[in-house]
Amino acid sequence: MLDGGIKGMKIALVKEGFGHPNSEGNVDQKVREAAARLSALGATISEISIPYHLLAGALWLPIGVEGLTQTMMWGDGYGLSRSDLYVTSLMDFHRGWRHRANELSETTKLFTMFGTYIRECHGSRYYGKAMNITRCLIAAYDTALAEHDLLLMPTTPMKAQPMPAAGASREEYVQRALEMIANTAPFDISHHPAMAIPCAMSDGLPVSMMLIGKHWTSRQSIGQLMPSNKVEIGRSTEH
């Protein structure tokens, strides 16, 4: 299906994936232009609303913070209750962070302290509550995907930003680490397959659109766009 074309595919632009408070207007515009190019290639493009998409960040936070703390940090990179292979030498090595915690990144320090505080004061109830409500988020995406082959939105609200300079504030480090995940974090917890496709250039930097598919589907829907149509979407072999 890599050369099968996309004629007849139904692709939905998710309204809530555009226009975030920190979105760059030219990024939204370039992604919409890429959607128009898909339309010219034969896909049916429509815009839909999934309000739950804007709530996903609040669901991701306890799942991400508490999961990171319990699995990556206190769990030595593995956690418990898994049937995977446990590489004990790696676990022993990772355990060494306790002796060099001052060298951790600002975000890892913050998340570890925050996650530990939540666990000690509240247990895992907020993690459990977020996981339960995430079922509603998944259902919202599944409802949209029942009528469309793919969902479409910017991968990140903005182009690549400058790395914090030496001596930058903790606030700037944390902002840079988290400011780009508004559209990607929802699918970290819903587990819908998603793919980023560079679709344009702006100010010398790439702009990326994200395509989201159904759970447990074949590669056909996403695969039809790659790689033969990649040049046409980006309008240049550079992309």
Short mmCIF file of C-alpha atoms in Angstrom, two decimals:
data_model
loop_
_atom_site.label_atom_id
_atom_site.label_comp_id
_atom_site.label_asym_id
_atom_site.label_seq_id
_atom_site.Cartn_x
_atom_site.Cartn_y
_atom_site.Cartn_z
CA MET A 1 0.00 0.00 0.00
CA LEU A 2 3.01 2.34 0.05
CA ASP A 3 2.22 3.27 -3.54
CA GLY A 4 -1.53 2.97 -3.23
CA GLY A 5 -2.39 6.66 -2.90
CA ILE A 6 -4.84 8.23 -0.44
CA LYS A 7 -7.88 8.80 -2.60
CA GLY A 8 -11.04 8.25 -0.59
CA MET A 9 -9.38 8.38 2.83
CA LYS A 10 -11.23 10.42 5.46
CA ILE A 11 -8.95 12.60 7.55
CA ALA A 12 -10.19 14.82 10.38
CA LEU A 13 -8.47 18.01 11.53
CA VAL A 14 -8.95 18.15 15.30
CA LYS A 15 -9.90 21.72 16.19
CA GLU A 16 -8.45 21.47 19.69
CA GLY A 17 -5.04 20.53 18.29
CA PHE A 18 -4.67 24.06 16.90
CA GLY A 19 -4.65 27.44 18.59
CA HIS A 20 -3.07 26.56 21.93
CA PRO A 21 -2.03 29.56 24.03
CA ASN A 22 1.59 28.97 22.99
CA SER A 23 0.86 27.96 19.39
CA GLU A 24 2.74 29.73 16.64
CA GLY A 25 0.38 30.95 13.96
CA ASN A 26 2.65 29.93 11.10
CA VAL A 27 2.87 26.37 12.46
CA ASP A 28 -0.92 26.05 12.50
CA GLN A 29 -1.07 27.57 9.03
CA LYS A 30 1.57 25.25 7.56
CA VAL A 31 -0.16 22.17 8.96
CA ARG A 32 -3.48 23.32 7.51
CA GLU A 33 -1.76 23.84 4.15
CA ALA A 34 -0.43 20.28 4.38
CA ALA A 35 -3.97 19.08 5.03
CA ALA A 36 -5.11 20.96 1.93
CA ARG A 37 -2.38 19.17 -0.02
CA LEU A 38 -3.73 15.83 1.21
CA SER A 39 -7.12 16.95 -0.02
CA ALA A 40 -5.65 17.69 -3.43
CA LEU A 41 -4.23 14.16 -3.45
CA GLY A 42 -7.72 12.74 -3.02
CA ALA A 43 -8.37 12.54 0.71
CA THR A 44 -11.55 13.94 2.24
CA ILE A 45 -10.61 16.53 4.86
CA SER A 46 -13.03 17.77 7.51
CA GLU A 47 -12.66 19.62 10.81
CA ILE A 48 -14.06 18.11 14.00
CA SER A 49 -14.07 18.96 17.69
CA ILE A 50 -12.83 16.65 20.46
CA PRO A 51 -13.10 18.73 23.66
CA TYR A 52 -11.51 15.97 25.74
CA HIS A 53 -8.24 16.64 23.90
CA LEU A 54 -7.82 19.82 25.96
CA LEU A 55 -8.31 17.90 29.22
CA ALA A 56 -5.65 15.33 28.41
CA GLY A 57 -2.85 17.36 29.97
CA ALA A 58 -4.53 17.19 33.37
CA LEU A 59 -4.83 13.41 32.96
CA TRP A 60 -1.27 12.99 31.76
CA LEU A 61 0.24 14.87 34.71
CA PRO A 62 -0.40 12.35 37.52
CA ILE A 63 0.18 9.43 35.17
CA GLY A 64 3.45 10.89 33.91
CA VAL A 65 4.77 12.29 37.18
CA GLU A 66 3.80 9.40 39.45
CA GLY A 67 4.68 6.81 36.82
CA LEU A 68 8.11 8.36 36.30
CA THR A 69 8.76 8.51 40.03
CA GLN A 70 7.70 4.98 40.84
CA THR A 71 9.05 3.22 37.75
CA MET A 72 12.06 5.16 36.51
CA MET A 73 13.38 6.52 39.79
CA TRP A 74 12.40 4.46 42.85
CA GLY A 75 11.82 1.40 40.66
CA ASP A 76 15.33 1.58 39.17
CA GLY A 77 13.98 1.86 35.65
CA TYR A 78 11.66 -1.14 35.76
CA GLY A 79 9.13 -1.02 38.56
CA LEU A 80 7.26 -4.16 39.57
CA SER A 81 4.52 -6.50 38.34
CA ARG A 82 5.98 -6.92 34.87
CA SER A 83 6.63 -10.16 33.04
CA ASP A 84 9.48 -8.67 31.02
CA LEU A 85 13.14 -9.60 31.28
CA TYR A 86 14.71 -7.70 34.19
CA VAL A 87 18.28 -6.67 33.38
CA THR A 88 19.59 -6.58 36.91
CA SER A 89 22.95 -5.07 35.97
CA LEU A 90 21.10 -2.13 34.38
CA MET A 91 18.90 -1.81 37.47
CA ASP A 92 21.99 -1.74 39.68
CA PHE A 93 23.59 0.90 37.50
CA HIS A 94 20.46 3.05 37.38
CA ARG A 95 20.17 2.85 41.17
CA GLY A 96 23.29 4.98 41.32
CA TRP A 97 21.28 8.15 40.71
CA ARG A 98 20.67 8.27 44.45
CA HIS A 99 24.34 9.10 44.97
CA ARG A 100 24.43 11.75 42.22
CA ALA A 101 20.96 13.30 42.44
CA ASN A 102 22.43 16.79 42.24
CA GLU A 103 23.38 16.03 38.62
CA LEU A 104 19.83 15.20 37.53
CA SER A 105 18.04 17.60 35.21
CA GLU A 106 15.79 20.25 36.72
CA THR A 107 12.67 18.51 35.42
CA THR A 108 13.72 15.12 36.77
CA LYS A 109 14.43 16.62 40.19
CA LEU A 110 11.07 18.40 40.17
CA PHE A 111 9.07 15.37 39.03
CA THR A 112 10.80 13.04 41.47
CA MET A 113 10.16 15.35 44.41
CA PHE A 114 6.58 16.03 43.33
CA GLY A 115 5.83 12.37 42.67
CA THR A 116 7.34 11.33 46.00
CA TYR A 117 5.31 13.96 47.84
CA ILE A 118 2.09 12.76 46.20
CA ARG A 119 2.85 9.13 47.03
CA GLU A 120 3.64 9.87 50.67
CA CYS A 121 0.66 12.19 51.22
CA HIS A 122 -2.01 10.70 48.96
CA GLY A 123 -0.86 7.27 47.87
CA SER A 124 -1.77 6.34 44.28
CA ARG A 125 -5.36 7.59 44.24
CA TYR A 126 -4.71 10.43 41.77
CA TYR A 127 -2.84 8.11 39.44
CA GLY A 128 -5.75 5.68 39.60
CA LYS A 129 -8.32 8.41 39.09
CA ALA A 130 -6.45 9.74 36.05
CA MET A 131 -6.20 6.26 34.58
CA ASN A 132 -9.94 5.72 35.06
CA ILE A 133 -10.89 9.03 33.43
CA THR A 134 -8.47 8.35 30.57
CA ARG A 135 -11.00 5.78 29.40
CA CYS A 136 -13.27 8.71 28.50
CA LEU A 137 -10.43 10.32 26.55
CA ILE A 138 -9.82 7.08 24.66
CA ALA A 139 -13.54 6.77 23.92
CA ALA A 140 -13.62 10.31 22.54
CA TYR A 141 -10.81 9.57 20.09
CA ASP A 142 -12.33 6.20 19.19
CA THR A 143 -15.67 7.86 18.43
CA ALA A 144 -13.97 10.23 16.01
CA LEU A 145 -11.91 7.44 14.47
CA ALA A 146 -15.03 5.35 13.91
CA GLU A 147 -15.98 7.89 11.23
CA HIS A 148 -12.51 8.84 10.00
CA ASP A 149 -9.39 6.96 8.98
CA LEU A 150 -6.98 9.39 10.63
CA LEU A 151 -6.90 12.43 12.89
CA LEU A 152 -4.58 15.32 12.00
CA MET A 153 -3.04 18.14 14.03
CA PRO A 154 0.34 19.83 14.56
CA THR A 155 2.85 17.56 16.27
CA THR A 156 4.10 20.44 18.40
CA PRO A 157 2.46 23.86 18.76
CA MET A 158 5.69 25.62 17.89
CA LYS A 159 8.92 25.14 16.01
CA ALA A 160 12.08 24.13 17.83
CA GLN A 161 12.97 26.64 20.54
CA PRO A 162 16.43 27.72 21.73
CA MET A 163 18.07 25.62 24.42
CA PRO A 164 18.22 27.40 27.79
CA ALA A 165 21.45 29.32 28.17
CA ALA A 166 23.94 28.52 30.89
CA GLY A 167 22.62 29.88 34.14
CA ALA A 168 19.01 29.95 32.98
CA SER A 169 16.36 29.84 35.68
CA ARG A 170 14.71 26.62 36.82
CA GLU A 171 11.43 28.01 35.48
CA GLU A 172 12.88 28.38 31.98
CA TYR A 173 14.30 24.84 32.01
CA VAL A 174 10.93 23.39 33.00
CA GLN A 175 9.08 25.52 30.46
CA ARG A 176 11.35 24.40 27.64
CA ALA A 177 10.97 20.77 28.68
CA LEU A 178 7.16 20.74 28.73
CA GLU A 179 5.91 23.48 26.42
CA MET A 180 5.74 21.30 23.31
CA ILE A 181 3.75 18.27 24.54
CA ALA A 182 0.14 19.53 24.41
CA ASN A 183 -0.70 17.41 21.34
CA THR A 184 1.62 14.46 21.95
CA ALA A 185 1.02 13.74 25.65
CA PRO A 186 -2.64 12.74 25.08
CA PHE A 187 -1.57 9.80 22.93
CA ASP A 188 1.10 8.74 25.44
CA ILE A 189 -1.79 7.81 27.71
CA SER A 190 -4.43 6.80 25.14
CA HIS A 191 -1.88 4.67 23.22
CA HIS A 192 -3.33 5.46 19.79
CA PRO A 193 -0.66 5.02 17.12
CA ALA A 194 0.64 8.39 15.99
CA MET A 195 3.25 9.50 13.48
CA ALA A 196 5.00 12.83 12.94
CA ILE A 197 5.58 13.93 9.34
CA PRO A 198 7.70 16.99 8.48
CA CYS A 199 5.42 18.95 6.17
CA ALA A 200 6.95 22.40 5.66
CA MET A 201 9.73 24.79 6.61
CA SER A 202 9.33 28.09 8.45
CA ASP A 203 12.15 30.46 9.33
CA GLY A 204 14.60 27.72 8.42
CA LEU A 205 13.06 25.23 10.84
CA PRO A 206 10.82 22.22 10.13
CA VAL A 207 7.10 22.17 10.87
CA SER A 208 5.56 18.79 11.64
CA MET A 209 2.04 17.45 11.36
CA MET A 210 0.86 14.44 13.34
CA LEU A 211 -1.42 11.68 12.07
CA ILE A 212 -3.25 9.51 14.58
CA GLY A 213 -4.84 6.16 13.74
CA LYS A 214 -7.07 3.52 15.29
CA HIS A 215 -6.00 0.98 17.86
CA TRP A 216 -5.01 -2.41 16.48
CA THR A 217 -5.47 -1.38 12.87
CA SER A 218 -3.32 -2.38 9.93
CA ARG A 219 -0.55 -0.12 8.68
CA GLN A 220 -2.62 0.71 5.64
CA SER A 221 -4.11 4.02 6.78
CA ILE A 222 -0.87 5.64 7.86
CA GLY A 223 1.35 3.72 5.47
CA GLN A 224 -0.50 5.03 2.43
CA LEU A 225 1.04 8.43 3.10
CA MET A 226 4.62 7.21 3.22
CA PRO A 227 7.02 7.37 1.56
CA SER A 228 5.84 8.03 -1.99
CA ASN A 229 3.57 10.93 -1.04
CA LYS A 230 6.01 12.40 1.43
CA VAL A 231 7.56 14.60 -1.23
CA GLU A 232 4.18 15.80 -2.39
CA ILE A 233 3.09 16.71 1.14
CA GLY A 234 6.23 18.67 1.83
CA ARG A 235 6.49 19.88 -1.78
CA SER A 236 10.26 19.39 -1.62
CA THR A 237 12.66 16.48 -1.36
CA GLU A 238 14.36 18.44 1.43
CA HIS A 239 11.41 17.64 3.67
#
